[in-house]
Coordinates of C-alpha atoms in Angstrom, one line a residue:
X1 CA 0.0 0.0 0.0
X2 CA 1.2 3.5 -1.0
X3 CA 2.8 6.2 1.6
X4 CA 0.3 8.7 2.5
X5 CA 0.9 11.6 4.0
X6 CA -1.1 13.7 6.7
X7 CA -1.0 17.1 5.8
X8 CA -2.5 18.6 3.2
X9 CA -0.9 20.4 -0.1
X10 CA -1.5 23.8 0.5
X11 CA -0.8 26.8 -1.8
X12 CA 0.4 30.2 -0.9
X13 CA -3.5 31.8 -1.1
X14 CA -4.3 29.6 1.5
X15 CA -2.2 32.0 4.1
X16 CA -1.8 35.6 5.4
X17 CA 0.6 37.3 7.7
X18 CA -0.1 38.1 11.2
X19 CA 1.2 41.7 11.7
X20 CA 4.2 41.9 14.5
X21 CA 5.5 44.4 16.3
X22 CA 6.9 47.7 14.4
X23 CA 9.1 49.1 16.1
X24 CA 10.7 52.7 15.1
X25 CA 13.4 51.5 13.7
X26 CA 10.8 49.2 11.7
X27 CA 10.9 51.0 8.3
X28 CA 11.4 50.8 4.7
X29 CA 14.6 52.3 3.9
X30 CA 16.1 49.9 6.6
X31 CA 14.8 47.0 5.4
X32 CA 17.8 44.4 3.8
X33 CA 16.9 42.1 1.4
X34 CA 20.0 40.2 0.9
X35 CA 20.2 36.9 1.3
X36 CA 22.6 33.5 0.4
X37 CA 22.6 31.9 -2.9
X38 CA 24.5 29.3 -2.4
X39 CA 25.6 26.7 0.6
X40 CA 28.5 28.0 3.3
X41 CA 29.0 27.5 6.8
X42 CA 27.0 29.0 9.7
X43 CA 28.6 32.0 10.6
X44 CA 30.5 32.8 7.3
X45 CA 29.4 34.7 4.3
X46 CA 28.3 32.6 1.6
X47 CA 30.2 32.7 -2.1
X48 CA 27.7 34.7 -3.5
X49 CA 24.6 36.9 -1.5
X50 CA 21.8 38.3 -3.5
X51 CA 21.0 41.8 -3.1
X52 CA 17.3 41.2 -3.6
X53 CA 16.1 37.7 -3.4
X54 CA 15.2 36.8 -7.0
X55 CA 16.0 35.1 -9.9
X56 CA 15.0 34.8 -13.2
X57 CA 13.2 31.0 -14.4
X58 CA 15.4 28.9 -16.8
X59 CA 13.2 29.8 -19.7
X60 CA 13.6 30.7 -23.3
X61 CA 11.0 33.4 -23.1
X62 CA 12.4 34.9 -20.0
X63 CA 15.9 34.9 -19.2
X64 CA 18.2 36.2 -22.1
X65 CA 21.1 38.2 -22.0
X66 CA 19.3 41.5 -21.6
X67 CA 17.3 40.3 -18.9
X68 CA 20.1 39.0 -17.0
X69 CA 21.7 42.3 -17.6
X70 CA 19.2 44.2 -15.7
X71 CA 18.3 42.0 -13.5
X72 CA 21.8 41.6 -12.1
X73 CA 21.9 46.0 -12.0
X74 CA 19.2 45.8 -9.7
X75 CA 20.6 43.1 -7.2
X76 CA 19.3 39.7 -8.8
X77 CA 20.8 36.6 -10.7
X78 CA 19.4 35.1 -14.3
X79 CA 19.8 31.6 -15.4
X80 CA 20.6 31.5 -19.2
X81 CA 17.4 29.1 -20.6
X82 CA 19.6 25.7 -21.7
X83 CA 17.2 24.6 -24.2
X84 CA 19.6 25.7 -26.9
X85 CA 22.9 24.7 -28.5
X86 CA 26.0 25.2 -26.3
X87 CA 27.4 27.8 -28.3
X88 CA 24.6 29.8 -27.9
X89 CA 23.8 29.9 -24.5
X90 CA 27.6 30.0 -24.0
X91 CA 27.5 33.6 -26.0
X92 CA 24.5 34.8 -23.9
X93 CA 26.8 34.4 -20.9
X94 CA 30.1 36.1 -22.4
X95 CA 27.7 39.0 -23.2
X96 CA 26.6 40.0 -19.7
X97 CA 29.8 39.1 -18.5
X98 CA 31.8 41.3 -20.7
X99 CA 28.7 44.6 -19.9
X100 CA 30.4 46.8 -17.5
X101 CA 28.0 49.7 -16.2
X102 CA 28.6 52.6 -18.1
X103 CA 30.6 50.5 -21.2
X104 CA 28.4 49.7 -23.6
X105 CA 29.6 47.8 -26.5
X106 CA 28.0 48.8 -29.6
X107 CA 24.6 47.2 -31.4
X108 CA 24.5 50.0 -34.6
X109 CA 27.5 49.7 -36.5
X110 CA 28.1 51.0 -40.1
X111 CA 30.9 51.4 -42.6
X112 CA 31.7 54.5 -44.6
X113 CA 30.0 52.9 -47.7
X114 CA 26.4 52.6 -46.1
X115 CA 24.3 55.5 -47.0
X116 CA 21.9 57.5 -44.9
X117 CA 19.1 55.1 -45.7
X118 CA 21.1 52.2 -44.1
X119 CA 21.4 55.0 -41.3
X120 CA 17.5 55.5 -40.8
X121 CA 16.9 51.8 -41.0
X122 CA 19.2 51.1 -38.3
X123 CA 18.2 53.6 -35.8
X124 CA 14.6 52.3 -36.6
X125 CA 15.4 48.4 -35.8
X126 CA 17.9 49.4 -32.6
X127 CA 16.3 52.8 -31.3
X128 CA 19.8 54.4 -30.8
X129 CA 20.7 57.2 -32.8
X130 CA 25.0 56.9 -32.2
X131 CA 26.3 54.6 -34.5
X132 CA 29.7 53.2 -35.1
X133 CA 31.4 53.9 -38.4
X134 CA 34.1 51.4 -38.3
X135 CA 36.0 49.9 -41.5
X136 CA 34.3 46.2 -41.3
X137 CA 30.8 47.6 -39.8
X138 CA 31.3 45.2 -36.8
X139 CA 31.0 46.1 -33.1
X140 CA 34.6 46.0 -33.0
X141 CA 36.3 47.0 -35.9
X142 CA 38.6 50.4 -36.3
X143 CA 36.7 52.9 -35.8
X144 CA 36.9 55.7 -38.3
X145 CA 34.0 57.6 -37.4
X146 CA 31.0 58.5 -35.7
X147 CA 27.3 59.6 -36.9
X148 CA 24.4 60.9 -34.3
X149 CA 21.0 62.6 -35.1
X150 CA 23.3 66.0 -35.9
X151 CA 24.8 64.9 -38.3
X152 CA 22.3 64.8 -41.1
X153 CA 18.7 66.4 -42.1
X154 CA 16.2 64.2 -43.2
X155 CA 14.1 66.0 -44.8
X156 CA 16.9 67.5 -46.7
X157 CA 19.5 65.1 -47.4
X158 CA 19.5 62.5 -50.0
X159 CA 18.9 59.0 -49.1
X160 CA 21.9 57.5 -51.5
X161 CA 24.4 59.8 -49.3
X162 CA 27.1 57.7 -48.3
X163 CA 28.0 58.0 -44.7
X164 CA 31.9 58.5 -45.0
X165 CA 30.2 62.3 -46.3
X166 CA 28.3 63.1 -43.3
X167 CA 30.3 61.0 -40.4
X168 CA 32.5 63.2 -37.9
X169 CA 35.4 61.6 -38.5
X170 CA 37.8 59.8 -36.3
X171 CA 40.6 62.9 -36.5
X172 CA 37.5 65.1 -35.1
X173 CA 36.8 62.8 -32.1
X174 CA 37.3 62.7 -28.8
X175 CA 38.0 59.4 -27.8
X176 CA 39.1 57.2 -24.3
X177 CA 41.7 54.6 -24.1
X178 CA 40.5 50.8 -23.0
X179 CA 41.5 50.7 -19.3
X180 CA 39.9 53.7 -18.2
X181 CA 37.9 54.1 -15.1
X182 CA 34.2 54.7 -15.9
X183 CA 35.4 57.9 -12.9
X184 CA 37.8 58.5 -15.8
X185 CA 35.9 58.4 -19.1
X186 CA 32.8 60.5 -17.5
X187 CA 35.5 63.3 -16.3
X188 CA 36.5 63.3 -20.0
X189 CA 32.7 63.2 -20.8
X190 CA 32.0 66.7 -18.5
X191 CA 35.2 68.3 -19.6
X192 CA 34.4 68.7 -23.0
X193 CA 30.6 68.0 -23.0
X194 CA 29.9 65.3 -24.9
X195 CA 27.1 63.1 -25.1
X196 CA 28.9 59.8 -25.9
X197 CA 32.6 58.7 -26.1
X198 CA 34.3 56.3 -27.9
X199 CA 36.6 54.0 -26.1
X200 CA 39.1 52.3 -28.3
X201 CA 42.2 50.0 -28.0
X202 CA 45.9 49.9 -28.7
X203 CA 45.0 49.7 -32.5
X204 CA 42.1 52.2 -32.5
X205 CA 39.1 49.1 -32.8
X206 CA 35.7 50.2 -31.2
X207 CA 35.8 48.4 -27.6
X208 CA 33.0 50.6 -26.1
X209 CA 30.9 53.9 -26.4
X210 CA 30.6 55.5 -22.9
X211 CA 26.9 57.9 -22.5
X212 CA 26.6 60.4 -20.7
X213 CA 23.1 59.0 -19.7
X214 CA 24.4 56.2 -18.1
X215 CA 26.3 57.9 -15.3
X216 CA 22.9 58.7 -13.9
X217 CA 22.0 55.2 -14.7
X218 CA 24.7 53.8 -12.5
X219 CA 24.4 56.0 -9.4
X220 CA 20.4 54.6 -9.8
X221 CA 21.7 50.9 -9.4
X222 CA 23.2 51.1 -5.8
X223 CA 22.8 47.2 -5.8
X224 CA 24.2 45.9 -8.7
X225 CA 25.6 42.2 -8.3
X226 CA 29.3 42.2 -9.6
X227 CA 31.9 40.4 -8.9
X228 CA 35.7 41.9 -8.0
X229 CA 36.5 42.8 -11.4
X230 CA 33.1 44.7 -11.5
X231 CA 31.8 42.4 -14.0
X232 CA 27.8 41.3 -13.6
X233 CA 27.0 37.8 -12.0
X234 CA 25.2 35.5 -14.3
X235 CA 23.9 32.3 -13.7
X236 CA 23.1 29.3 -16.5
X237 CA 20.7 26.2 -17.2
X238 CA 22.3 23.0 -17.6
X239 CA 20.2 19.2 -17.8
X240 CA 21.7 15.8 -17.1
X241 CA 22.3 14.8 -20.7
X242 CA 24.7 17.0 -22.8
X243 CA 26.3 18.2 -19.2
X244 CA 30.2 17.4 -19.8
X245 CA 30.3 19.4 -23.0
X246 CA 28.1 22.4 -21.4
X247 CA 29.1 23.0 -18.5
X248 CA 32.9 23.7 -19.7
X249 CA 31.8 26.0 -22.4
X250 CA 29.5 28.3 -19.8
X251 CA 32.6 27.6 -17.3
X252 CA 34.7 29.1 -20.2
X253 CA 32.2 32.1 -21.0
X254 CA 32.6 33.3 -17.1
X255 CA 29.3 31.5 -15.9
X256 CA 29.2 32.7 -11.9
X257 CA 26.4 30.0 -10.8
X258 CA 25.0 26.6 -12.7
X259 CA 21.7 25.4 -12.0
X260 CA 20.6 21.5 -13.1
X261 CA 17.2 22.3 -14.7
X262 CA 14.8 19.7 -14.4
X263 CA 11.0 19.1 -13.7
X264 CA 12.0 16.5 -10.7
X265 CA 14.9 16.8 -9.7
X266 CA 15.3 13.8 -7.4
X267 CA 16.9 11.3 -9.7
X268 CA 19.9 9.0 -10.3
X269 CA 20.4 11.4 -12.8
X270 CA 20.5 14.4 -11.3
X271 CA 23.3 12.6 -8.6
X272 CA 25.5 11.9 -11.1
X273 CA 25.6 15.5 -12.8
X274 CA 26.5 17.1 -10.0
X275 CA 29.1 14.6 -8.7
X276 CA 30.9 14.9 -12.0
X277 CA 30.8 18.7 -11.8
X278 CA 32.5 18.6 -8.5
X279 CA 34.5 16.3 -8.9
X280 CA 36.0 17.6 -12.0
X281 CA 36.5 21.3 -11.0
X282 CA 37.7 20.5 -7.6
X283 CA 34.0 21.7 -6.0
X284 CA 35.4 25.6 -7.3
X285 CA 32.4 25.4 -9.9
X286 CA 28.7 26.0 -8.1
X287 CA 25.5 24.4 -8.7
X288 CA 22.4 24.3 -7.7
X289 CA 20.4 21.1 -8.5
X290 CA 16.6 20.7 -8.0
X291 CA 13.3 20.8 -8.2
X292 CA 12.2 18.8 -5.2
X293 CA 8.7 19.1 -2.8
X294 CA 9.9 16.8 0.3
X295 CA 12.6 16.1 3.1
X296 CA 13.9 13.1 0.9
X297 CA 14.8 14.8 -2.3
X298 CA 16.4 18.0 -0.4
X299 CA 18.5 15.9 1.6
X300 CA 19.5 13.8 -1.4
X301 CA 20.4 16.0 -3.8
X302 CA 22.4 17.6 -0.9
X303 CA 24.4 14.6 0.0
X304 CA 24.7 14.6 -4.0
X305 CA 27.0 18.1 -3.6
X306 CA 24.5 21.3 -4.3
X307 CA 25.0 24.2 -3.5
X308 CA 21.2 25.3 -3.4
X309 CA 18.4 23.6 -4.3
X310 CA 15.1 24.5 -6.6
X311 CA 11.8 23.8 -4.3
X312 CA 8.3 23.5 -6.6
X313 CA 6.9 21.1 -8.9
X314 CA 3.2 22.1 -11.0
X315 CA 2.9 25.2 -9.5
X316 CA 4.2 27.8 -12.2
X317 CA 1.7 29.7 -14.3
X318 CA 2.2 27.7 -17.7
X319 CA 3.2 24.1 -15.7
X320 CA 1.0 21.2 -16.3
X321 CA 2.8 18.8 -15.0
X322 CA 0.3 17.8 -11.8
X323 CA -2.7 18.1 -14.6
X324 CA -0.7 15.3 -16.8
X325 CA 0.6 13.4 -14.3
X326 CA -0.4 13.8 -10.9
X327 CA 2.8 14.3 -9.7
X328 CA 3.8 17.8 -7.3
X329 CA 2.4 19.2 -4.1
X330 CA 1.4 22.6 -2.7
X331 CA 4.0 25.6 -3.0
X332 CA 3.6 26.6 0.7
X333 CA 3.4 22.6 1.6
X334 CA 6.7 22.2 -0.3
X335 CA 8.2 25.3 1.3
X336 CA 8.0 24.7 4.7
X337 CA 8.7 21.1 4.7
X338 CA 12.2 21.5 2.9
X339 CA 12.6 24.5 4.5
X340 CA 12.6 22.5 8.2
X341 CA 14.6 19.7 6.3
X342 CA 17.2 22.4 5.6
X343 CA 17.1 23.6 9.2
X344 CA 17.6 20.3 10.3
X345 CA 20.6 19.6 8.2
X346 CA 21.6 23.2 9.7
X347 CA 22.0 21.5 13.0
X348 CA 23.5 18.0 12.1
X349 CA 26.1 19.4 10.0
X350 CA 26.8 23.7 10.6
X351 CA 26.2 23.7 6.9
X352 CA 23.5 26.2 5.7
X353 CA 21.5 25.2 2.1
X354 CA 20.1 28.1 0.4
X355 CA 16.6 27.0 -1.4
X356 CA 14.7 28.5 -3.6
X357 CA 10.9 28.7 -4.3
X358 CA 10.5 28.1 -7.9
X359 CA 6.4 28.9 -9.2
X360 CA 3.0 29.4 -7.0
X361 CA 3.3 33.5 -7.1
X362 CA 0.8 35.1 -8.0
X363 CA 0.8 37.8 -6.0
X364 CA 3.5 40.4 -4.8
X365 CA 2.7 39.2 -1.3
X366 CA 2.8 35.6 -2.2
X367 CA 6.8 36.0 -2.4
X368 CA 6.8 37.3 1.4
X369 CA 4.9 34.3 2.6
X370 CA 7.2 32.7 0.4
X371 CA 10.3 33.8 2.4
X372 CA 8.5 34.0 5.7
X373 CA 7.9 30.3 5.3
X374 CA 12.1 29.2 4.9
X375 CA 12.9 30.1 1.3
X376 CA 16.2 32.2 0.8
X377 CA 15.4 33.4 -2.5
X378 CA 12.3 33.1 -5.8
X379 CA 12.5 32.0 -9.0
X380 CA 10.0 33.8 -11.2
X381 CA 9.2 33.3 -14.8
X382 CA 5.8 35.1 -15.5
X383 CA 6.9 37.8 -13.3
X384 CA 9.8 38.7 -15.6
X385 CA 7.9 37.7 -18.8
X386 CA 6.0 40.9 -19.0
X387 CA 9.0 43.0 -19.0
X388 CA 10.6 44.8 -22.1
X389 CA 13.9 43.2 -21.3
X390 CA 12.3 39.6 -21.8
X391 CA 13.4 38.1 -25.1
X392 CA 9.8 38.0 -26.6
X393 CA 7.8 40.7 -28.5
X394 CA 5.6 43.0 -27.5
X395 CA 1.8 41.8 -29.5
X396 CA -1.0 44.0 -29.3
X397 CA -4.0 41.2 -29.2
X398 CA -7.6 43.0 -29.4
X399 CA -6.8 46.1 -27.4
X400 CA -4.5 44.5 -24.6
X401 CA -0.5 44.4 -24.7
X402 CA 1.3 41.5 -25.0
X403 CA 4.4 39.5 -24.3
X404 CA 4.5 35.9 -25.1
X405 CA 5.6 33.6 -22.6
X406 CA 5.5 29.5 -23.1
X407 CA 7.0 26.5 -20.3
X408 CA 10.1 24.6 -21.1
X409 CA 7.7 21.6 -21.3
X410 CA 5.9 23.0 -24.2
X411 CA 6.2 21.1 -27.6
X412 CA 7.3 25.4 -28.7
X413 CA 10.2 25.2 -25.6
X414 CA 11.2 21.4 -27.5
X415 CA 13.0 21.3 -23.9
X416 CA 12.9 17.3 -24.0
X417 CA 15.8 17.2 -21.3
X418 CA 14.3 18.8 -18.8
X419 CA 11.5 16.2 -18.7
X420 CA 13.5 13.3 -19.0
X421 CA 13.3 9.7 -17.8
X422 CA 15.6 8.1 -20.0
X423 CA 15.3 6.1 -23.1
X424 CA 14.6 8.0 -26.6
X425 CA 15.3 11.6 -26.9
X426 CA 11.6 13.4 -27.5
X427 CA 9.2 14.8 -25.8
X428 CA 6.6 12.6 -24.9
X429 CA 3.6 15.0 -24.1
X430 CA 3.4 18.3 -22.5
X431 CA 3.9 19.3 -19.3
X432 CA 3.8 23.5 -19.9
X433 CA 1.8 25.4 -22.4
X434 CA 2.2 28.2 -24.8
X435 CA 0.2 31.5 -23.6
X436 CA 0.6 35.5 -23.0
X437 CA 1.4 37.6 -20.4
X438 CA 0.3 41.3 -19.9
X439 CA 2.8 43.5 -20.9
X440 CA 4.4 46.2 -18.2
X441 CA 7.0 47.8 -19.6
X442 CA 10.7 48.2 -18.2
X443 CA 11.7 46.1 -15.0
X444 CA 12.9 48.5 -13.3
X445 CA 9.8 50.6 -13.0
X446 CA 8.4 47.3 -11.5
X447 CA 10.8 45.9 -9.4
X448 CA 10.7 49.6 -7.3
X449 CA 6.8 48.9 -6.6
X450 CA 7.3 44.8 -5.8
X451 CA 10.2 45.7 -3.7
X452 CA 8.2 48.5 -1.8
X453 CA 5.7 46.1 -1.4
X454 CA 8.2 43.6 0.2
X455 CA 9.6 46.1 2.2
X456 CA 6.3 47.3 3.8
X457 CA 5.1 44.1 4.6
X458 CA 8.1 43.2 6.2
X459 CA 8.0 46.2 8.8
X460 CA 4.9 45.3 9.4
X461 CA 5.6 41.9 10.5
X462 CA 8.2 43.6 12.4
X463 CA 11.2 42.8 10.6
X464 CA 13.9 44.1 8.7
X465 CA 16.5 41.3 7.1
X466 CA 14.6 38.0 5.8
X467 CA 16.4 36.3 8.5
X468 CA 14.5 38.1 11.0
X469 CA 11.1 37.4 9.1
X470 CA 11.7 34.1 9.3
X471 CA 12.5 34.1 13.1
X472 CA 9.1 36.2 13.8
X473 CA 6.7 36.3 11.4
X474 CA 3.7 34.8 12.3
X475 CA 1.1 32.9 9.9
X476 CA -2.1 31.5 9.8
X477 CA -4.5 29.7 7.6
X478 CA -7.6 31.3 5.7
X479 CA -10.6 29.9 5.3
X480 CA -12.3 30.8 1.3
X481 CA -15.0 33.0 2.6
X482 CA -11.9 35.4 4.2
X483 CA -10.0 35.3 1.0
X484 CA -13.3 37.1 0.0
X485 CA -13.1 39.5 2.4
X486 CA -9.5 40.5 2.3
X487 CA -10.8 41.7 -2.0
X488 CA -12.5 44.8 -2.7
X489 CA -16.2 43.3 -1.6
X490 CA -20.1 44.7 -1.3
X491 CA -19.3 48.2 -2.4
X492 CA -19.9 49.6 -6.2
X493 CA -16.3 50.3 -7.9
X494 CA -16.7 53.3 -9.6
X495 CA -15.7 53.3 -13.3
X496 CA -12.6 55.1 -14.4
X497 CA -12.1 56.3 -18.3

């Protein structure tokens, strides 16, 4: 007879805070939100602390290199989606890793030969109006000139004009040397106001073009996550099939953090991954491994070598997988039973496991609960989908905004490793589906609302780091006539035009 367990699968809606104590010192702007990635030992600091405790999903219509860009400015991590060949995702990595706030390597570049409709084109498809003139028209090439919106009259000038007649050329322009300061480059920026300025190397190739915009950009991103060398952390997908040719190409591309994605995540499989990983770079390269919903599965991919583990199974927006086959449990259920599995391991060994809550938010103050209830950090996919630095289009469908946003177990994703039980390489049926998401414009403008959100609720619970809300914050159950309640309810909303 089959193992049945007592309690019953709950999901994040079934709970609300009870508020704590606020004390004066209880307040926003002293609220910390950082908090462990991966594992280290009570009392130290661990490898690598978030500033703010999320992370992009492993998904091919969510975390791309732009994404992880941003998201890594504002104090998170993305995972580069694996489902795509090793070269690729390898290139998505070396591309955050080599954006340095303030350096900005060039997306519109031209030769002299182009003419000003190949100018008007390209501002169109990149929306910047400073391009490159450099000999080859790559990012990189020598640079021989430079053209902005001043440089030409539309309305005026002919569309065949070549661009080496218009350009400012390189004997006219101010340029920086590669191995300037970004303190350096913007003093040369203010001395002899300019709005952009080319950085170049030893043999006068493009390496950068420096704005003066983005010196205001980077004193607004007071938590970016960067390693020593200032670079941005980056995290990438990896499954348990093509694993010893990946993981040393993203190793190779500067890859910070690996994370085994997977469905279910306790398996032979998953074991052997992450003991050739270790094994193989000494345990220098880390990993997270996952997803898992119980005691058992934390504690054996543990014992396997993570260095975090991925807590959820069926409860994402776009996952199917307890609808096909009736496998998963509860987010909150999940949560708290790994998350006392972790603090048991806590106490046996003085190790600490970071986990993370990957699917069941729906709401901003889901991901408190969320935290509240043992996880170190969330994993969000349709959060992030419905920002302009997602990898997906905007769609205007009817009179509604778009982005579109499908799961890895979708026959679109053709992600067949991350559903895999051996045997032939397909995918077998779905377990995600294809769908849209509201579109909200830039992250940023988000994550500043979520986070004040965050922050809010926190004082209220009377706490200020998410160690402390875990400590104190008190929870209780709701029956479904109070989640009624707690809605707008028995009053007339007014219409607004």
């Amino acid at each position: 007879m089959a193992i049945f367990l007592n309690n019953v699968s709950r999901t994040f809606g079934e709970y609300l805070l009870i508020p704590g104590l606020t004390t004066k010192g209880c307040i926003p702007t002293n609220v910390s939100l950082k908090t462990p990635l991966v594992k280290h030992h009570w009392g130290e600091k661990s490898a690598v602390m978030l500033n703010i405790p999320f992370v992009s999903a492993i998904m091919q219509s969510v975390s791309g290199p732009e994404l992880g860009i941003e998201l890594a400015r504002n104090g998170g991590l993305s995972f580069i989606f694996g489902s795509q060949p090793i070269e690729n995702q390898a290139e998505m990595v070396r591309k955050v890793k080599k954006f340095k706030a303030g350096f900005v390597i060039s997306d519109s570049n031209l030769t002299p030969e182009n003419t000003l409709a190949d100018v008007l084109k390209l501002v169109e498809t990149t929306g910047h109006s400073t391009i490159g003139v450099t000999q080859d028209g790559t990012p990189n090439g020598k640079l021989l000139g430079l053209v902005t919106s001043r440089d030409y009259r539309v309305e005026k000038d002919s569309k065949d004009k070549k661009v080496k007649e218009f350009m400012t050329p390189f004997a006219k322009l101010i340029v920086g040397k590669v191995g300037l300061t970004l303190s350096e480059t913007n003093q040369i920026i203010w001395e002899h106001k300019l709005n952009t300025l080319p950085v170049i190397d030893e043999n006068d190739n493009l390496a950068y073009f420096v704005f003066r915009k983005d010196y205001d950009n980077h004193r607004e991103n007071p938590n970016e996550l960067s390693a020593e060398d200032k670079s941005l952390l980056i995290g990438a997908g990896i499954n348990t099939r093509d694993y010893k040719e990946r993981v040393p190409a993203l190793v190779e591309a500067g890859a910070d953090v690996l994370c085994i994605d997977s469905s279910d995540g306790y398996s032979e499989w998953q074991k052997e991954t992450l003991t050739w990983i270790k094994k193989e770079y000494n345990g220098k390269v880390l990993v997270g491994a996952g997803n898992v919903v119980d005691k058992e599965g934390f504690l054996y991919l543990v014992g396997a070598g993570a260095d975090f583990v991925k807590v959820g199974i069926g409860g994402g927006s776009i996952c199917i997988t307890r609808e096909q086959k009736g496998i998963g449990r509860g987010q909150a259920t999940a949560i708290i039973d790994v998350a006392q599995a972790r603090d048991e391991y806590l106490k046996k060994t003085g190790v600490y496991i970071p986990i993370c809550s990957d699917g069941g938010i729906v709401h901003d103050y889901h991901m408190v609960l969320a935290l509240a209830m043992g996880a170190d950090f969330l994993m969000m996919g349709r959060y992030f989908a419905r920002f302009d630095e997602s990898p997906t289009k905007v769609l205007r469908i009817k009179n509604n905004y778009v982005k579109e946003y499908w799961g890895e177990g979708s026959n679109r994703a053709q992600n067949w490793q991350r559903y895999d039980m051996g045997g032939t390489e397909n995918l077998k049926f779905e377990e995600g589906v294809d769908s849209y998401v509201p579109y909200a414009g830039k992250m940023k403008d988000n994550l500043i609302t979520t986070l004040g959100k965050i922050k809010a609720t926190m004082c209220s619970c009377g706490s200020i780091t998410i160690p402390e809300l875990q400590k104190n914050a008190k929870i209780t159950l709701v029956s479904s006539t109070s989640i009624v309640e707690g809605g707008a309810h028995d009053v007339i909303l007014k219409e607004h035009n």
